[in-house]
Amino acid sequence: MRGSAAWGAWWGRLRERWAAPRRRPAEGRRRAAATACRAAWQRLRRWRPSRRLLARTAVALALTLLLPPLTAGLALRLAYSGDPAPDARTRGRDAIWLGHAWVDGRRDDADLAALGRRLDGTGLRELYVHAGPLEHDGTLPTSAYPRARWLIDAARRRLPGVRVHAWLGDALSYGGEDGMRLDRAATRARVVASARQVLAAGFDGVHLDLEPTHSGNADFLRLLERARPAVRAGGGVLSVAAHQIDPLPAAHTVLGALTGRPKWWSQRYFGQVARRVDQIAVMSYDTAMPLESLYGGYVAHQTELALEVTPERTDLLMGLPFFHTNDPGHRAAAETVAAAVRGVRLGLTRADRHRERFGVALYVDFAATETDWAAYRRDWGACRPASGCAPDRPTAAPPGRP
């Protein structure tokens, strides 16, 4: 009886165990994980970081954010140091962008005489006169430059040795926004026809300013390949306004991905453009630099990068800021003519001191101040007997005399 009772009890317990619902291994692991997570969250809620840990974290974060710009700033400041070579001055190939007033009737003989006095004794030989803008389809109405013939004839009389170029520009579109579509062959053909048109009107050259031209834009290269033979056949010179070069490799790619508006050209693309034109003028302003020394160092670096890839037969011109607006991209107190000229001279001294096909381009005549002109003459543009850029034209007539 006792054995039978013990056997029955054991059998009952075994049946109860078999009858109980069995948990699957996966379900058990999930419950264990959830329990562990709740426990970790409770510990995290109760945790208070020490002041030392907070300080270390703040320092690490600050270094991560500030070290790259501080390093870049130091590099630019070092680029602005040193002494430029005494002969790193004008070669007599400088240019200036002139506003539309010169071809629409707002300027007259007195203004031209005043411009002649500005140019006397300097290396300024190229006048990029705004004769556009181009229509979005690439055409150019003749009504855009009604007084061009007066300017060209008067300049040849009063400013011998100076060339007058038609500055033609437009905003480029890449699909969504309104503007010129260079990816259309018909548009490129009409731009070339407009170039022939201004040469027939008497201009000495064509200066293209199409913005923004993204780095690697093959359609822009195709346009230049067609425009250059056409301009040369008309006896003219083809020049372009060029974007700045990547201060760091692939910076244009990163900025384009973040903003959708690439600012720089790769150095390789800059060289491709330079090989397809007679003159290339770098828009080396609107840099967002906060200090004059940083801006000057930036211009020095840009000058070196451009010299490395510009062919000897192409005139390389570095832009000088003859304007004084203040906005996020341009701080007038930092981007000065004096800083830009010093940067140009330093870059020229380091990269290609004896290059002859080199100069500066002044942007723009109607916003320039006496301080701008004085800095240009003093630091770069005044021809000296030893410089070989002595003007080949007579001194401009004094005020009141034709």
Short mmCIF file of C-alpha atoms in Angstrom, two decimals:
data_model
loop_
_atom_site.label_atom_id
_atom_site.label_comp_id
_atom_site.label_asym_id
_atom_site.label_seq_id
_atom_site.Cartn_x
_atom_site.Cartn_y
_atom_site.Cartn_z
CA MET A 1 0.00 0.00 0.00
CA ARG A 2 2.70 2.43 0.87
CA GLY A 3 4.61 1.62 -2.28
CA SER A 4 1.49 1.94 -4.38
CA ALA A 5 0.65 5.31 -2.76
CA ALA A 6 4.16 6.67 -3.38
CA TRP A 7 4.05 5.44 -6.94
CA GLY A 8 0.70 7.13 -7.50
CA ALA A 9 1.89 10.46 -6.06
CA TRP A 10 4.98 10.43 -8.26
CA TRP A 11 2.88 9.60 -11.31
CA GLY A 12 0.48 12.45 -10.51
CA ARG A 13 3.26 15.01 -10.24
CA LEU A 14 4.71 13.83 -13.55
CA ARG A 15 1.34 14.18 -15.28
CA GLU A 16 0.95 17.72 -13.88
CA ARG A 17 4.36 18.68 -15.23
CA TRP A 18 3.52 17.31 -18.67
CA ALA A 19 0.18 19.09 -18.66
CA ALA A 20 1.74 22.54 -17.84
CA PRO A 21 2.24 24.85 -20.89
CA ARG A 22 5.82 24.81 -22.11
CA ARG A 23 7.60 28.09 -22.91
CA ARG A 24 9.50 28.27 -26.16
CA PRO A 25 13.21 29.12 -25.89
CA ALA A 26 12.82 32.26 -28.05
CA GLU A 27 10.04 33.63 -25.91
CA GLY A 28 12.14 33.18 -22.83
CA ARG A 29 15.05 35.05 -24.37
CA ARG A 30 12.78 37.92 -25.35
CA ARG A 31 11.40 38.20 -21.84
CA ALA A 32 14.89 38.11 -20.39
CA ALA A 33 16.04 40.84 -22.76
CA ALA A 34 13.07 43.04 -21.92
CA THR A 35 13.76 42.60 -18.23
CA ALA A 36 17.41 43.54 -18.74
CA CYS A 37 16.46 46.63 -20.74
CA ARG A 38 14.08 47.81 -18.02
CA ALA A 39 16.75 47.34 -15.43
CA ALA A 40 19.32 49.25 -17.54
CA TRP A 41 16.87 52.11 -18.10
CA GLN A 42 16.23 52.36 -14.38
CA ARG A 43 19.97 52.48 -13.69
CA LEU A 44 20.40 55.16 -16.40
CA ARG A 45 17.65 57.30 -14.86
CA ARG A 46 19.34 57.13 -11.51
CA TRP A 47 22.85 57.88 -12.98
CA ARG A 48 24.31 61.37 -12.59
CA PRO A 49 27.54 62.09 -14.52
CA SER A 50 30.41 63.63 -12.61
CA ARG A 51 31.60 67.14 -13.34
CA ARG A 52 34.91 65.79 -14.54
CA LEU A 53 33.22 63.57 -17.10
CA LEU A 54 31.06 66.45 -18.30
CA ALA A 55 34.11 68.67 -18.70
CA ARG A 56 36.01 66.04 -20.63
CA THR A 57 33.06 65.45 -22.93
CA ALA A 58 32.67 69.17 -23.59
CA VAL A 59 36.37 69.54 -24.41
CA ALA A 60 36.27 66.57 -26.78
CA LEU A 61 33.21 67.95 -28.55
CA ALA A 62 34.74 71.42 -28.84
CA LEU A 63 37.95 70.03 -30.32
CA THR A 64 35.98 67.96 -32.81
CA LEU A 65 34.04 71.01 -34.00
CA LEU A 66 36.73 73.68 -33.78
CA LEU A 67 39.94 71.91 -34.75
CA PRO A 68 39.27 71.74 -38.54
CA PRO A 69 38.43 75.47 -38.94
CA LEU A 70 41.27 76.45 -36.61
CA THR A 71 43.70 74.37 -38.64
CA ALA A 72 42.41 75.89 -41.89
CA GLY A 73 42.66 79.39 -40.44
CA LEU A 74 46.24 78.79 -39.34
CA ALA A 75 47.13 77.50 -42.81
CA LEU A 76 45.65 80.59 -44.47
CA ARG A 77 47.41 82.90 -42.04
CA LEU A 78 50.72 81.20 -42.83
CA ALA A 79 49.99 81.54 -46.56
CA TYR A 80 49.70 85.30 -46.00
CA SER A 81 53.12 85.51 -44.35
CA GLY A 82 56.45 86.21 -46.00
CA ASP A 83 57.58 88.81 -48.50
CA PRO A 84 56.54 88.89 -52.16
CA ALA A 85 59.23 89.31 -54.79
CA PRO A 86 59.90 92.93 -55.79
CA ASP A 87 59.12 92.10 -59.44
CA ALA A 88 55.82 90.35 -58.61
CA ARG A 89 53.84 93.25 -60.05
CA THR A 90 51.82 94.09 -63.12
CA ARG A 91 52.85 92.63 -66.46
CA GLY A 92 50.67 95.06 -68.38
CA ARG A 93 47.86 92.52 -68.86
CA ASP A 94 45.33 93.67 -66.24
CA ALA A 95 41.57 93.95 -66.82
CA ILE A 96 38.58 95.72 -65.34
CA TRP A 97 34.88 94.86 -65.45
CA LEU A 98 32.81 97.88 -66.55
CA GLY A 99 29.08 98.30 -65.97
CA HIS A 100 26.29 98.49 -68.52
CA ALA A 101 26.20 102.30 -68.38
CA TRP A 102 29.08 102.38 -70.87
CA VAL A 103 26.90 100.98 -73.68
CA ASP A 104 23.39 102.23 -72.88
CA GLY A 105 23.99 105.99 -73.11
CA ARG A 106 24.61 106.91 -69.48
CA ARG A 107 28.36 107.45 -70.00
CA ASP A 108 29.88 110.12 -72.23
CA ASP A 109 33.20 111.56 -73.39
CA ALA A 110 33.92 113.14 -70.02
CA ASP A 111 33.52 109.74 -68.32
CA LEU A 112 35.85 108.15 -70.86
CA ALA A 113 38.45 110.85 -70.25
CA ALA A 114 38.22 110.17 -66.51
CA LEU A 115 38.63 106.43 -67.14
CA GLY A 116 41.68 107.18 -69.26
CA ARG A 117 43.26 109.04 -66.37
CA ARG A 118 42.56 106.05 -64.13
CA LEU A 119 44.31 103.75 -66.59
CA ASP A 120 47.33 105.97 -67.23
CA GLY A 121 50.56 104.52 -65.90
CA THR A 122 48.94 101.19 -64.95
CA GLY A 123 48.91 97.75 -66.50
CA LEU A 124 45.20 97.88 -67.41
CA ARG A 125 44.70 96.79 -71.02
CA GLU A 126 41.41 94.84 -71.10
CA LEU A 127 37.94 96.34 -70.62
CA TYR A 128 35.18 93.77 -69.96
CA VAL A 129 32.12 95.90 -70.75
CA HIS A 130 28.70 94.54 -69.78
CA ALA A 131 26.83 94.23 -73.10
CA GLY A 132 24.26 91.60 -72.10
CA PRO A 133 22.68 89.85 -70.46
CA LEU A 134 22.04 87.02 -72.86
CA GLU A 135 18.51 85.75 -73.19
CA HIS A 136 17.91 82.32 -71.68
CA ASP A 137 17.86 80.82 -75.18
CA GLY A 138 21.36 82.22 -75.91
CA THR A 139 20.35 85.12 -78.13
CA LEU A 140 21.38 88.74 -77.59
CA PRO A 141 19.13 91.65 -78.59
CA THR A 142 21.04 94.43 -80.34
CA SER A 143 19.00 96.83 -78.22
CA ALA A 144 21.06 95.72 -75.21
CA TYR A 145 24.11 97.74 -76.33
CA PRO A 146 22.89 100.79 -78.32
CA ARG A 147 25.98 102.92 -77.60
CA ALA A 148 28.61 100.23 -78.08
CA ARG A 149 29.86 101.74 -81.33
CA TRP A 150 30.52 105.07 -79.61
CA LEU A 151 32.50 103.41 -76.82
CA ILE A 152 34.58 101.26 -79.16
CA ASP A 153 35.49 104.12 -81.50
CA ALA A 154 36.17 106.56 -78.67
CA ALA A 155 38.33 104.04 -76.80
CA ARG A 156 40.43 103.38 -79.89
CA ARG A 157 41.04 107.10 -80.31
CA ARG A 158 41.73 107.98 -76.71
CA LEU A 159 43.03 104.70 -75.28
CA PRO A 160 45.24 103.05 -77.91
CA GLY A 161 46.48 99.65 -76.84
CA VAL A 162 43.33 98.96 -74.80
CA ARG A 163 40.87 96.28 -75.95
CA VAL A 164 37.10 96.44 -75.44
CA HIS A 165 35.41 93.09 -74.79
CA ALA A 166 31.68 92.33 -74.70
CA TRP A 167 30.86 90.90 -71.28
CA LEU A 168 28.00 88.44 -71.85
CA GLY A 169 26.38 86.55 -69.00
CA ASP A 170 23.30 84.74 -67.79
CA ALA A 171 22.12 82.54 -64.94
CA LEU A 172 22.38 78.84 -65.71
CA SER A 173 19.57 76.40 -65.05
CA TYR A 174 19.97 72.71 -64.30
CA GLY A 175 16.35 71.72 -64.73
CA GLY A 176 14.12 73.23 -62.07
CA GLU A 177 14.86 76.94 -61.94
CA ASP A 178 14.51 79.56 -64.66
CA GLY A 179 17.67 80.23 -66.66
CA MET A 180 19.88 79.15 -69.55
CA ARG A 181 20.07 75.43 -70.31
CA LEU A 182 23.57 74.69 -71.60
CA ASP A 183 22.68 71.04 -72.00
CA ARG A 184 20.71 72.00 -75.12
CA ALA A 185 22.84 72.10 -78.26
CA ALA A 186 20.61 74.77 -79.82
CA THR A 187 21.23 77.08 -76.86
CA ARG A 188 25.00 76.65 -77.14
CA ALA A 189 24.80 77.38 -80.87
CA ARG A 190 22.92 80.61 -80.21
CA VAL A 191 25.51 81.72 -77.63
CA VAL A 192 28.21 81.23 -80.29
CA ALA A 193 26.09 83.23 -82.75
CA SER A 194 25.80 86.02 -80.14
CA ALA A 195 29.60 86.02 -79.83
CA ARG A 196 29.92 86.50 -83.58
CA GLN A 197 27.32 89.25 -83.36
CA VAL A 198 29.26 91.39 -80.87
CA LEU A 199 32.49 90.93 -82.80
CA ALA A 200 30.71 92.16 -85.91
CA ALA A 201 29.61 95.17 -83.86
CA GLY A 202 33.26 96.05 -83.31
CA PHE A 203 34.19 94.50 -79.95
CA ASP A 204 37.71 93.12 -79.62
CA GLY A 205 36.69 90.06 -77.67
CA VAL A 206 33.96 88.08 -75.90
CA HIS A 207 33.93 87.62 -72.12
CA LEU A 208 31.55 84.89 -70.93
CA ASP A 209 30.19 84.93 -67.38
CA LEU A 210 27.74 82.03 -66.98
CA GLU A 211 26.91 81.19 -63.38
CA PRO A 212 26.77 78.92 -61.58
CA THR A 213 28.86 76.60 -63.75
CA HIS A 214 29.20 73.41 -61.76
CA SER A 215 32.56 71.69 -61.64
CA GLY A 216 32.81 69.07 -64.35
CA ASN A 217 30.09 70.64 -66.52
CA ALA A 218 30.85 69.08 -69.92
CA ASP A 219 28.31 71.29 -71.71
CA PHE A 220 30.28 74.40 -70.74
CA LEU A 221 33.41 72.82 -72.21
CA ARG A 222 31.52 72.02 -75.40
CA LEU A 223 30.41 75.63 -75.62
CA LEU A 224 33.98 76.88 -75.30
CA GLU A 225 35.18 74.40 -77.92
CA ARG A 226 32.72 75.91 -80.40
CA ALA A 227 33.08 79.52 -79.29
CA ARG A 228 36.85 79.83 -79.44
CA PRO A 229 37.26 79.08 -83.17
CA ALA A 230 34.34 81.38 -83.96
CA VAL A 231 35.79 84.23 -81.89
CA ARG A 232 39.26 83.78 -83.36
CA ALA A 233 37.85 83.71 -86.87
CA GLY A 234 36.36 87.11 -86.11
CA GLY A 235 39.73 88.39 -84.94
CA GLY A 236 38.72 88.42 -81.28
CA VAL A 237 39.80 87.09 -77.90
CA LEU A 238 37.74 84.64 -75.81
CA SER A 239 37.77 85.03 -72.04
CA VAL A 240 35.71 83.63 -69.16
CA ALA A 241 34.92 84.50 -65.57
CA ALA A 242 35.93 81.43 -63.55
CA HIS A 243 34.84 80.05 -60.19
CA GLN A 244 37.38 79.60 -57.42
CA ILE A 245 39.31 76.34 -57.11
CA ASP A 246 38.74 73.74 -54.39
CA PRO A 247 40.79 74.86 -51.38
CA LEU A 248 40.65 71.19 -50.34
CA PRO A 249 40.35 68.15 -52.66
CA ALA A 250 36.72 67.34 -53.50
CA ALA A 251 35.38 70.27 -51.44
CA HIS A 252 33.03 71.13 -54.31
CA THR A 253 31.55 67.64 -54.12
CA VAL A 254 30.91 67.84 -50.37
CA LEU A 255 29.46 71.36 -50.52
CA GLY A 256 27.30 70.45 -53.50
CA ALA A 257 25.90 67.44 -51.68
CA LEU A 258 25.09 69.52 -48.58
CA THR A 259 23.68 72.65 -50.26
CA GLY A 260 22.88 71.67 -53.84
CA ARG A 261 24.93 74.69 -55.01
CA PRO A 262 28.60 73.83 -55.53
CA LYS A 263 30.86 76.88 -55.07
CA TRP A 264 34.25 75.71 -56.33
CA TRP A 265 35.73 74.02 -59.36
CA SER A 266 38.11 71.14 -59.05
CA GLN A 267 41.64 72.09 -60.06
CA ARG A 268 41.43 69.63 -62.92
CA TYR A 269 38.27 71.23 -64.30
CA PHE A 270 39.80 74.70 -63.96
CA GLY A 271 42.68 73.52 -66.13
CA GLN A 272 40.27 72.09 -68.71
CA VAL A 273 38.52 75.45 -69.00
CA ALA A 274 41.81 77.38 -69.12
CA ARG A 275 43.01 75.29 -72.07
CA ARG A 276 39.93 76.28 -74.10
CA VAL A 277 40.16 80.08 -73.74
CA ASP A 278 42.59 82.95 -74.27
CA GLN A 279 42.01 84.58 -70.88
CA ILE A 280 40.61 83.23 -67.62
CA ALA A 281 39.65 85.61 -64.80
CA VAL A 282 39.17 84.06 -61.35
CA MET A 283 36.36 85.57 -59.28
CA SER A 284 38.56 85.49 -56.17
CA TYR A 285 36.15 87.35 -53.91
CA ASP A 286 32.91 86.55 -52.06
CA THR A 287 34.89 84.10 -49.91
CA ALA A 288 33.09 84.64 -46.56
CA MET A 289 36.47 85.19 -44.89
CA PRO A 290 36.11 87.10 -41.59
CA LEU A 291 39.61 88.63 -41.44
CA GLU A 292 41.82 90.47 -43.91
CA SER A 293 44.78 88.18 -43.25
CA LEU A 294 42.69 85.05 -43.86
CA TYR A 295 41.32 86.49 -47.09
CA GLY A 296 44.81 87.41 -48.29
CA GLY A 297 46.06 83.91 -47.50
CA TYR A 298 43.10 82.43 -49.34
CA VAL A 299 43.87 84.52 -52.45
CA ALA A 300 47.53 83.48 -52.28
CA HIS A 301 46.47 79.82 -52.19
CA GLN A 302 44.02 80.33 -55.06
CA THR A 303 46.73 82.01 -57.12
CA GLU A 304 49.09 79.08 -56.63
CA LEU A 305 46.41 76.53 -57.49
CA ALA A 306 45.45 78.41 -60.67
CA LEU A 307 49.05 78.87 -61.80
CA GLU A 308 49.69 75.15 -61.50
CA VAL A 309 47.13 74.25 -64.19
CA THR A 310 46.83 77.32 -66.47
CA PRO A 311 48.73 76.87 -69.77
CA GLU A 312 51.49 79.35 -70.55
CA ARG A 313 49.63 80.64 -73.60
CA THR A 314 46.53 81.58 -71.54
CA ASP A 315 46.33 84.85 -69.61
CA LEU A 316 45.52 84.15 -65.96
CA LEU A 317 43.86 87.04 -64.11
CA MET A 318 43.06 87.08 -60.38
CA GLY A 319 40.01 89.10 -59.35
CA LEU A 320 40.28 92.09 -57.00
CA PRO A 321 37.21 93.23 -54.99
CA PHE A 322 36.46 96.81 -56.06
CA PHE A 323 33.11 96.71 -54.24
CA HIS A 324 32.00 97.01 -50.64
CA THR A 325 28.76 95.19 -49.96
CA ASN A 326 28.33 93.22 -46.75
CA ASP A 327 26.50 89.91 -46.83
CA PRO A 328 27.13 86.33 -45.67
CA GLY A 329 29.51 85.72 -48.57
CA HIS A 330 31.42 88.99 -48.50
CA ARG A 331 32.77 91.10 -45.65
CA ALA A 332 34.09 94.38 -47.01
CA ALA A 333 36.45 94.96 -44.07
CA ALA A 334 38.14 91.61 -44.76
CA GLU A 335 38.06 91.44 -48.56
CA THR A 336 40.15 94.49 -49.35
CA VAL A 337 42.13 95.32 -52.47
CA ALA A 338 45.32 95.59 -50.40
CA ALA A 339 44.90 92.09 -48.97
CA ALA A 340 44.00 90.62 -52.37
CA VAL A 341 47.00 92.22 -54.10
CA ARG A 342 49.39 91.01 -51.40
CA GLY A 343 47.91 87.52 -51.71
CA VAL A 344 48.30 87.57 -55.49
CA ARG A 345 51.92 88.70 -55.23
CA LEU A 346 52.73 86.01 -52.65
CA GLY A 347 51.12 83.29 -54.75
CA LEU A 348 52.90 84.46 -57.90
CA THR A 349 56.24 84.62 -56.07
CA ARG A 350 55.90 81.05 -54.81
CA ALA A 351 54.40 79.35 -57.86
CA ASP A 352 55.65 81.02 -61.05
CA ARG A 353 57.46 84.26 -60.36
CA HIS A 354 58.55 84.92 -63.95
CA ARG A 355 55.29 84.13 -65.70
CA GLU A 356 54.42 86.91 -68.15
CA ARG A 357 50.82 86.04 -69.09
CA PHE A 358 49.44 87.01 -65.71
CA GLY A 359 47.52 89.90 -64.23
CA VAL A 360 44.62 91.01 -62.06
CA ALA A 361 41.00 91.87 -62.90
CA LEU A 362 39.22 94.69 -61.05
CA TYR A 363 35.55 94.14 -60.15
CA VAL A 364 33.82 96.54 -60.67
CA ASP A 365 34.24 100.14 -61.91
CA PHE A 366 31.01 101.70 -60.62
CA ALA A 367 31.53 100.52 -57.02
CA ALA A 368 35.25 101.37 -56.73
CA THR A 369 36.55 103.93 -54.23
CA GLU A 370 39.66 106.09 -54.23
CA THR A 371 41.12 103.74 -51.63
CA ASP A 372 40.69 100.80 -54.02
CA TRP A 373 42.41 102.59 -56.89
CA ALA A 374 45.23 103.80 -54.64
CA ALA A 375 45.90 100.28 -53.32
CA TYR A 376 45.93 98.86 -56.85
CA ARG A 377 48.38 101.49 -58.12
CA ARG A 378 50.61 101.40 -55.05
CA ASP A 379 50.90 97.65 -54.60
CA TRP A 380 50.45 96.22 -58.09
CA GLY A 381 49.37 98.30 -61.05
CA ALA A 382 51.81 101.20 -61.46
CA CYS A 383 54.13 100.58 -64.38
CA ARG A 384 57.81 101.09 -63.68
CA PRO A 385 60.60 101.42 -66.25
CA ALA A 386 62.14 98.11 -65.13
CA SER A 387 58.84 96.23 -65.28
CA GLY A 388 58.53 96.25 -69.05
CA CYS A 389 54.86 97.31 -68.93
CA ALA A 390 55.27 100.98 -69.81
CA PRO A 391 52.09 102.12 -71.55
CA ASP A 392 52.20 102.35 -75.32
CA ARG A 393 49.53 105.05 -75.43
CA PRO A 394 49.74 108.81 -74.85
CA THR A 395 48.62 110.33 -71.59
CA ALA A 396 44.86 110.92 -71.46
CA ALA A 397 43.68 114.44 -72.12
CA PRO A 398 43.11 116.60 -69.03
CA PRO A 399 39.55 117.40 -67.92
CA GLY A 400 37.59 119.54 -70.34
CA ARG A 401 39.67 118.66 -73.40
CA PRO A 402 38.48 116.12 -76.00
#
